Coordinates of C-alpha atoms in Angstrom, one line a residue:
M266 CA 2.0 16.0 -25.5
P267 CA 0.2 15.0 -22.3
G268 CA 1.4 11.9 -20.6
N269 CA -0.6 9.0 -19.4
I270 CA -3.0 8.8 -16.4
E271 CA -1.8 6.1 -13.9
L272 CA -4.7 5.1 -11.6
V273 CA -3.9 2.9 -8.7
L274 CA -6.9 1.4 -6.9
P275 CA -5.8 -1.7 -4.9
A276 CA -8.5 -4.3 -4.0
L277 CA -11.0 -3.0 -6.6
F278 CA -11.4 -6.5 -7.9
D279 CA -11.4 -8.2 -4.4
L280 CA -14.5 -6.6 -2.9
P281 CA -17.3 -8.6 -1.2
L282 CA -19.8 -7.8 -4.0
S283 CA -22.7 -9.5 -2.1
E284 CA -22.5 -6.8 0.5
L285 CA -23.1 -4.0 -2.0
P286 CA -26.6 -2.5 -2.5
P287 CA -28.6 -4.0 -5.4
G288 CA -28.2 -2.1 -8.7
L289 CA -25.1 -0.1 -7.6
L290 CA -22.7 -1.9 -9.8
S291 CA -24.7 -1.9 -12.9
D292 CA -26.5 1.5 -12.6
Q293 CA -24.5 3.9 -10.5
L294 CA -20.9 3.5 -11.7
P295 CA -21.0 4.5 -15.4
A296 CA -17.4 5.7 -15.5
L297 CA -16.0 2.5 -14.0
N298 CA -18.2 0.3 -16.2
R299 CA -17.0 2.2 -19.2
I300 CA -13.4 1.3 -18.3
L301 CA -14.3 -2.3 -17.6
R302 CA -16.1 -2.6 -20.9
L303 CA -13.7 -0.8 -23.3
A304 CA -10.2 -1.1 -21.8
N305 CA -7.7 -3.6 -23.0
T306 CA -6.0 -6.0 -20.5
R307 CA -2.3 -6.2 -19.8
A308 CA -0.8 -9.0 -17.9
S309 CA 0.6 -7.9 -14.5
S310 CA 2.6 -9.4 -11.7
A311 CA 2.4 -6.3 -9.5
F312 CA 0.3 -7.5 -6.6
T313 CA 1.6 -5.3 -3.8
I314 CA 1.3 -1.6 -3.3
D315 CA 5.1 -1.3 -3.6
A316 CA 5.2 -3.1 -6.9
M317 CA 2.3 -1.1 -8.4
L318 CA 3.8 2.2 -7.3
R319 CA 7.3 1.3 -8.5
Q320 CA 5.8 0.7 -11.9
T321 CA 3.7 3.8 -11.8
L322 CA 6.8 5.9 -10.9
A323 CA 8.9 4.0 -13.5
L324 CA 11.4 2.9 -10.8
D325 CA 11.8 -0.6 -12.1
S326 CA 14.9 -1.3 -14.1
S327 CA 14.5 -5.1 -13.9
A328 CA 11.8 -7.6 -13.3
T329 CA 13.2 -8.6 -10.0
E330 CA 12.9 -5.0 -8.6
S331 CA 9.1 -5.2 -8.9
T332 CA 9.2 -7.2 -5.7
S333 CA 11.3 -4.7 -3.8
S334 CA 10.0 -2.4 -1.2
L335 CA 9.2 1.2 -2.1
P336 CA 11.8 3.2 0.0
L337 CA 9.1 5.1 1.9
A338 CA 11.1 5.3 5.1
Q339 CA 13.6 7.6 3.5
A340 CA 11.1 10.4 3.4
Y341 CA 11.2 10.4 7.3
A342 CA 14.9 10.1 7.7
A343 CA 16.9 13.0 9.1
P344 CA 18.7 14.9 6.3
E345 CA 22.1 13.6 7.3
R346 CA 20.8 10.0 7.4
R347 CA 19.1 9.9 4.0
Q348 CA 20.4 7.3 1.6
S349 CA 22.0 5.5 4.6
N350 CA 19.5 2.7 3.9
R351 CA 19.0 2.1 7.6
Q352 CA 15.4 3.2 8.0
L353 CA 12.2 1.2 8.3
L354 CA 8.6 2.1 9.0
F355 CA 6.7 -0.2 11.3
R356 CA 3.4 -0.9 13.0
A357 CA 2.4 -3.3 15.8
V358 CA 0.6 -6.4 14.6
H359 CA -0.6 -9.8 15.9
L360 CA 0.8 -13.0 14.4
R361 CA -1.8 -15.8 14.6
P362 CA -0.5 -19.3 14.2
D363 CA -2.3 -21.2 11.4
L364 CA -1.0 -24.7 10.6
Q365 CA 2.4 -24.2 9.1
N366 CA 2.1 -20.4 8.9
A367 CA 1.6 -17.3 10.9
I368 CA -1.1 -14.9 9.7
V369 CA -0.6 -11.1 10.0
L370 CA -3.5 -9.4 11.7
P371 CA -3.9 -5.7 12.4
I372 CA -4.1 -4.1 15.8
S373 CA -6.8 -1.5 16.1
H374 CA -5.9 2.2 16.6
D375 CA -8.3 3.0 19.4
Q376 CA -6.9 5.0 22.3
T377 CA -6.4 1.9 24.5
D378 CA -4.5 0.0 21.8
L379 CA -2.4 3.1 20.9
H380 CA -1.5 3.6 24.6
D381 CA -0.5 -0.1 25.0
I382 CA 1.6 0.1 21.8
D383 CA 3.4 3.2 23.0
I384 CA 4.4 1.4 26.2
L385 CA 5.7 -1.6 24.4
I386 CA 7.7 0.4 21.8
K387 CA 9.3 2.5 24.6
G388 CA 10.3 -0.7 26.3
L389 CA 11.8 -2.0 23.1
E390 CA 13.7 1.2 22.5
D391 CA 15.2 1.2 25.9
I392 CA 16.4 -2.4 25.8
F393 CA 17.7 -2.2 22.2
K394 CA 19.0 1.3 22.3
V395 CA 22.4 0.2 21.0
D396 CA 20.7 -1.3 18.0
F397 CA 18.3 1.4 16.8
D398 CA 16.5 4.7 17.5
V399 CA 12.7 5.0 17.2
T400 CA 10.8 8.1 16.1
V401 CA 7.1 8.4 16.6
I402 CA 5.3 9.4 13.4
G403 CA 1.8 9.2 14.9
D404 CA -1.4 7.0 14.9
G405 CA 0.6 3.9 15.7
L406 CA 3.2 4.4 13.0
F407 CA 6.9 4.5 13.9
L408 CA 10.3 4.9 12.2
M409 CA 13.2 2.7 13.1
D410 CA 16.7 3.9 12.4
L411 CA 19.2 1.0 12.6
K412 CA 22.7 1.8 13.8
A413 CA 24.9 -1.1 12.8
F414 CA 23.6 -2.5 9.4
E415 CA 21.3 -1.7 6.5
A416 CA 17.6 -2.3 6.5
P417 CA 16.1 -5.2 4.6
A418 CA 14.1 -4.2 1.5
H419 CA 11.9 -7.2 0.9
Y420 CA 9.0 -6.4 3.1
P421 CA 5.9 -5.1 1.3
H422 CA 3.6 -2.3 2.6
I423 CA 1.6 -3.4 5.6
L424 CA -1.7 -3.2 3.8
S425 CA -0.4 -5.7 1.2
V426 CA 0.3 -8.4 3.9
L427 CA -2.5 -8.1 6.4
G428 CA -4.5 -11.3 6.5
K429 CA -1.7 -13.2 4.7
P430 CA 1.1 -15.5 5.9
A431 CA 4.2 -13.9 7.3
N432 CA 6.4 -16.9 6.8
P433 CA 7.7 -16.2 3.2
Y434 CA 9.1 -12.8 4.4
T435 CA 10.5 -14.4 7.6
E436 CA 12.4 -16.9 5.5
Q437 CA 13.8 -14.1 3.3
S438 CA 14.9 -12.4 6.5
R439 CA 17.2 -15.3 7.2
Q440 CA 19.4 -13.9 4.4
H441 CA 20.0 -10.8 6.6
L442 CA 21.6 -12.6 9.6
H443 CA 22.0 -9.5 11.9
W444 CA 18.5 -8.3 11.1
Y445 CA 17.0 -11.8 11.7
R446 CA 18.6 -12.1 15.1
L447 CA 17.4 -8.7 16.1
L448 CA 13.9 -9.5 14.9
N449 CA 13.7 -12.7 16.9
E450 CA 15.0 -10.9 20.0
M451 CA 12.3 -8.2 19.7
Q452 CA 9.6 -10.8 19.2
M453 CA 10.8 -12.6 22.3
F454 CA 10.5 -9.4 24.3
L455 CA 6.9 -8.8 23.1
H456 CA 5.8 -12.4 23.7
A457 CA 7.1 -12.3 27.3
H458 CA 5.8 -8.8 28.2
D459 CA 3.2 -8.7 31.0
L460 CA 1.2 -6.1 29.1
N461 CA 0.4 -8.6 26.4
R462 CA -0.8 -11.2 29.0
E463 CA -3.0 -8.4 30.4
R464 CA -4.3 -7.6 26.9
E465 CA -5.3 -11.2 26.4
R466 CA -7.1 -11.3 29.7
R467 CA -9.1 -8.2 28.5
G468 CA -10.0 -10.0 25.3
R469 CA -7.6 -7.9 23.1
L470 CA -5.1 -9.3 20.6
A471 CA -1.6 -9.5 21.9
V472 CA 0.9 -7.2 20.3
N473 CA 3.3 -10.1 19.6
S474 CA 5.1 -8.8 16.6
L475 CA 5.9 -5.7 14.4
W476 CA 5.6 -5.3 10.7
F477 CA 8.4 -3.4 9.0
W478 CA 8.5 -2.0 5.5
G479 CA 9.7 0.9 3.4
G480 CA 13.4 0.0 3.4
G481 CA 15.8 0.6 0.5
R482 CA 17.4 3.5 -1.3
V483 CA 15.7 6.2 -3.4
P484 CA 16.9 5.8 -7.0
D485 CA 19.3 8.4 -8.3
E486 CA 17.0 9.4 -11.1
V487 CA 13.2 9.9 -10.7
D488 CA 10.9 11.5 -13.3
N489 CA 9.7 14.5 -11.4
R490 CA 7.3 15.5 -14.1
I491 CA 4.7 13.2 -12.6
A492 CA 1.8 15.0 -10.9
W493 CA 0.9 13.0 -7.8
Y494 CA -2.7 12.9 -6.3
C495 CA -3.2 10.9 -3.1
D496 CA -4.6 11.3 0.4
D497 CA -2.3 8.9 2.1
P498 CA 0.1 11.0 4.2
V499 CA 3.0 8.5 4.0
L500 CA 2.8 8.0 0.2
S501 CA 2.4 11.7 -0.4
R502 CA 5.4 12.6 1.9
F503 CA 7.5 10.1 -0.1
A504 CA 6.3 11.6 -3.4
T505 CA 7.2 15.1 -2.2
S506 CA 10.7 13.9 -1.0
I507 CA 11.5 12.7 -4.5
G508 CA 10.5 16.0 -6.1
L509 CA 7.0 15.4 -7.3
N510 CA 4.2 17.9 -7.2
T511 CA 1.7 16.5 -4.8
A512 CA -2.0 17.3 -4.2
P513 CA -5.0 15.7 -2.4
L514 CA -7.6 13.8 -4.4
A515 CA -10.1 16.6 -4.0
Q516 CA -8.0 18.7 -6.4
L517 CA -8.6 16.3 -9.3
S518 CA -11.6 18.4 -10.4
R519 CA -9.1 21.1 -11.5
P520 CA -7.6 21.0 -15.0
L521 CA -4.6 18.6 -15.0
E522 CA -1.2 19.7 -16.2
A523 CA 0.6 18.1 -19.2
A524 CA 2.7 15.9 -17.0
T525 CA 1.9 12.3 -16.4
V526 CA -0.7 12.0 -13.7
A527 CA -0.5 9.4 -10.9
V528 CA -3.7 9.0 -8.8
V529 CA -3.5 6.6 -5.8
D530 CA -6.4 5.7 -3.6
L531 CA -5.9 3.1 -0.8
R532 CA -9.4 3.4 0.8
L533 CA -10.8 0.2 -0.6
L534 CA -7.8 -1.8 0.5
E535 CA -7.8 -0.2 3.9
L536 CA -11.4 -1.0 4.5
L537 CA -11.0 -4.6 3.2
K538 CA -8.0 -5.2 5.5
C539 CA -8.8 -3.1 8.6
G540 CA -12.4 -2.0 8.4
T541 CA -14.9 -2.9 11.1
A542 CA -17.8 -1.7 9.1
T543 CA -18.7 -2.3 5.5
D544 CA -18.9 1.0 3.6
F545 CA -17.6 -0.2 0.2
G546 CA -20.7 1.2 -1.6
N547 CA -20.2 4.8 -0.5
I548 CA -16.4 4.6 -1.3
L549 CA -17.1 3.3 -4.8
L550 CA -19.6 6.1 -5.4
D551 CA -17.1 8.6 -4.2
I552 CA -14.4 7.1 -6.4
E553 CA -16.8 7.2 -9.3
S554 CA -17.7 10.9 -8.9
R555 CA -14.4 12.4 -7.6
L556 CA -11.9 10.3 -9.5
L557 CA -13.1 8.3 -12.4
Q558 CA -15.5 10.8 -14.0
P559 CA -13.0 13.7 -14.0
L560 CA -10.1 11.4 -15.1
L561 CA -12.2 10.0 -18.0
K562 CA -13.1 13.6 -19.0
T563 CA -9.4 14.5 -19.1
A564 CA -8.5 11.4 -20.9
D565 CA -11.1 12.1 -23.6
C566 CA -10.3 15.8 -24.0
E567 CA -6.5 15.5 -24.0
R568 CA -6.4 12.0 -25.7
R569 CA -4.5 10.5 -22.8
V570 CA -4.1 6.8 -22.1
L571 CA -5.6 5.8 -18.7
R572 CA -4.0 2.7 -17.0
L573 CA -5.8 1.2 -14.0
R574 CA -3.7 -0.9 -11.6
A575 CA -5.6 -2.8 -8.8
G576 CA -3.2 -5.5 -7.7
H577 CA -4.8 -8.0 -10.0
D578 CA -3.2 -10.3 -12.5
M579 CA -4.3 -7.9 -15.2
D580 CA -4.1 -4.1 -15.6
L581 CA -6.7 -2.3 -17.6
Q582 CA -5.6 0.2 -20.3
L583 CA -8.1 2.6 -21.9
T584 CA -6.8 4.3 -25.1
P585 CA -8.2 7.3 -26.9
F586 CA -9.6 4.9 -29.6
A587 CA -11.5 2.8 -27.0
S588 CA -14.9 4.4 -27.9
L589 CA -14.7 2.8 -31.4
K590 CA -15.2 -0.6 -29.7
F591 CA -18.9 -0.1 -29.5
W592 CA -19.6 -3.8 -30.0
R593 CA -18.3 -4.8 -26.6
R594 CA -20.9 -6.0 -24.1
P595 CA -21.6 -3.9 -21.0
R596 CA -19.5 -5.0 -18.0
S597 CA -19.5 -4.3 -14.3
L598 CA -17.6 -5.5 -11.2
A599 CA -20.3 -8.2 -10.9
G600 CA -18.8 -10.0 -13.9
W601 CA -15.3 -9.9 -12.6
P602 CA -13.0 -11.8 -12.7
G603 CA -13.1 -12.4 -16.4
V604 CA -11.2 -11.9 -19.5
I605 CA -12.1 -8.8 -21.5
D606 CA -12.0 -9.4 -25.2
N607 CA -9.1 -7.4 -26.6
G608 CA -10.4 -7.5 -30.2

């Protein structure tokens, strides 16, 4: 019997709706509106990308693990270093003081910023070469391989923390004394670097911190019958590394196999957190035509359950019997947040 369809669309319910074209939500997103109208709600505490994907991949054996990092860095580790639990992915960020907190802000990926970031990371690697090795993955993404101790596993994916306070994660880092000391020393190096003072004179954000994530070990047992559809290269590399069959989102138009299907699209969250232009309308239309319509067709034909996770306090679950609930009122994103009647 076919498995469920697990659809992960972070930030779907956090969009600036006032910036969308009039009529788009009510008239041009019929598949999404059908899900919003007919799906049942399920309480959720999975607010980060890591937590949503851990649940999607059935990696949670306890409630506390839903807050753990998805071990994405293991996918980039050298074969002999895998399962050493000493790898972390990282990007350069700017920490902006805000009352009692420090807010995590992204650094752009234009050529000037990428050039400056490379200089700073090479300086870090030279000074701290007894502590870690650095591998360049590309486009401002790096892999750190610690030499003396295990990597912390409490940091969420960078897209889940941009625009939010870093302090809660800094406090958790105090429980990993060696890591906390190293982190402070790296930040002191970045704060004092002449390049950052020059960046500020040029009106650019100082690269005064790094955001690390993806620590932890890959579970011993993973359900490799899951078919994985995603365009994010890091997530797809991780899925491949744990034995899943992976494909880009463009291949959703093909017939889906009997395995459980996981579909992950980070574009809305990326634009919300990092975008300099507002293109939510076009992305929603693309999600409607290339993801939701073929997935609903599959769910109807094969009587699959479709579960939508968006990092909200409720997931939506559309069952094969949803069409019988014809009395439910039409609904669109314009009416969200709200409680869908589960009657």
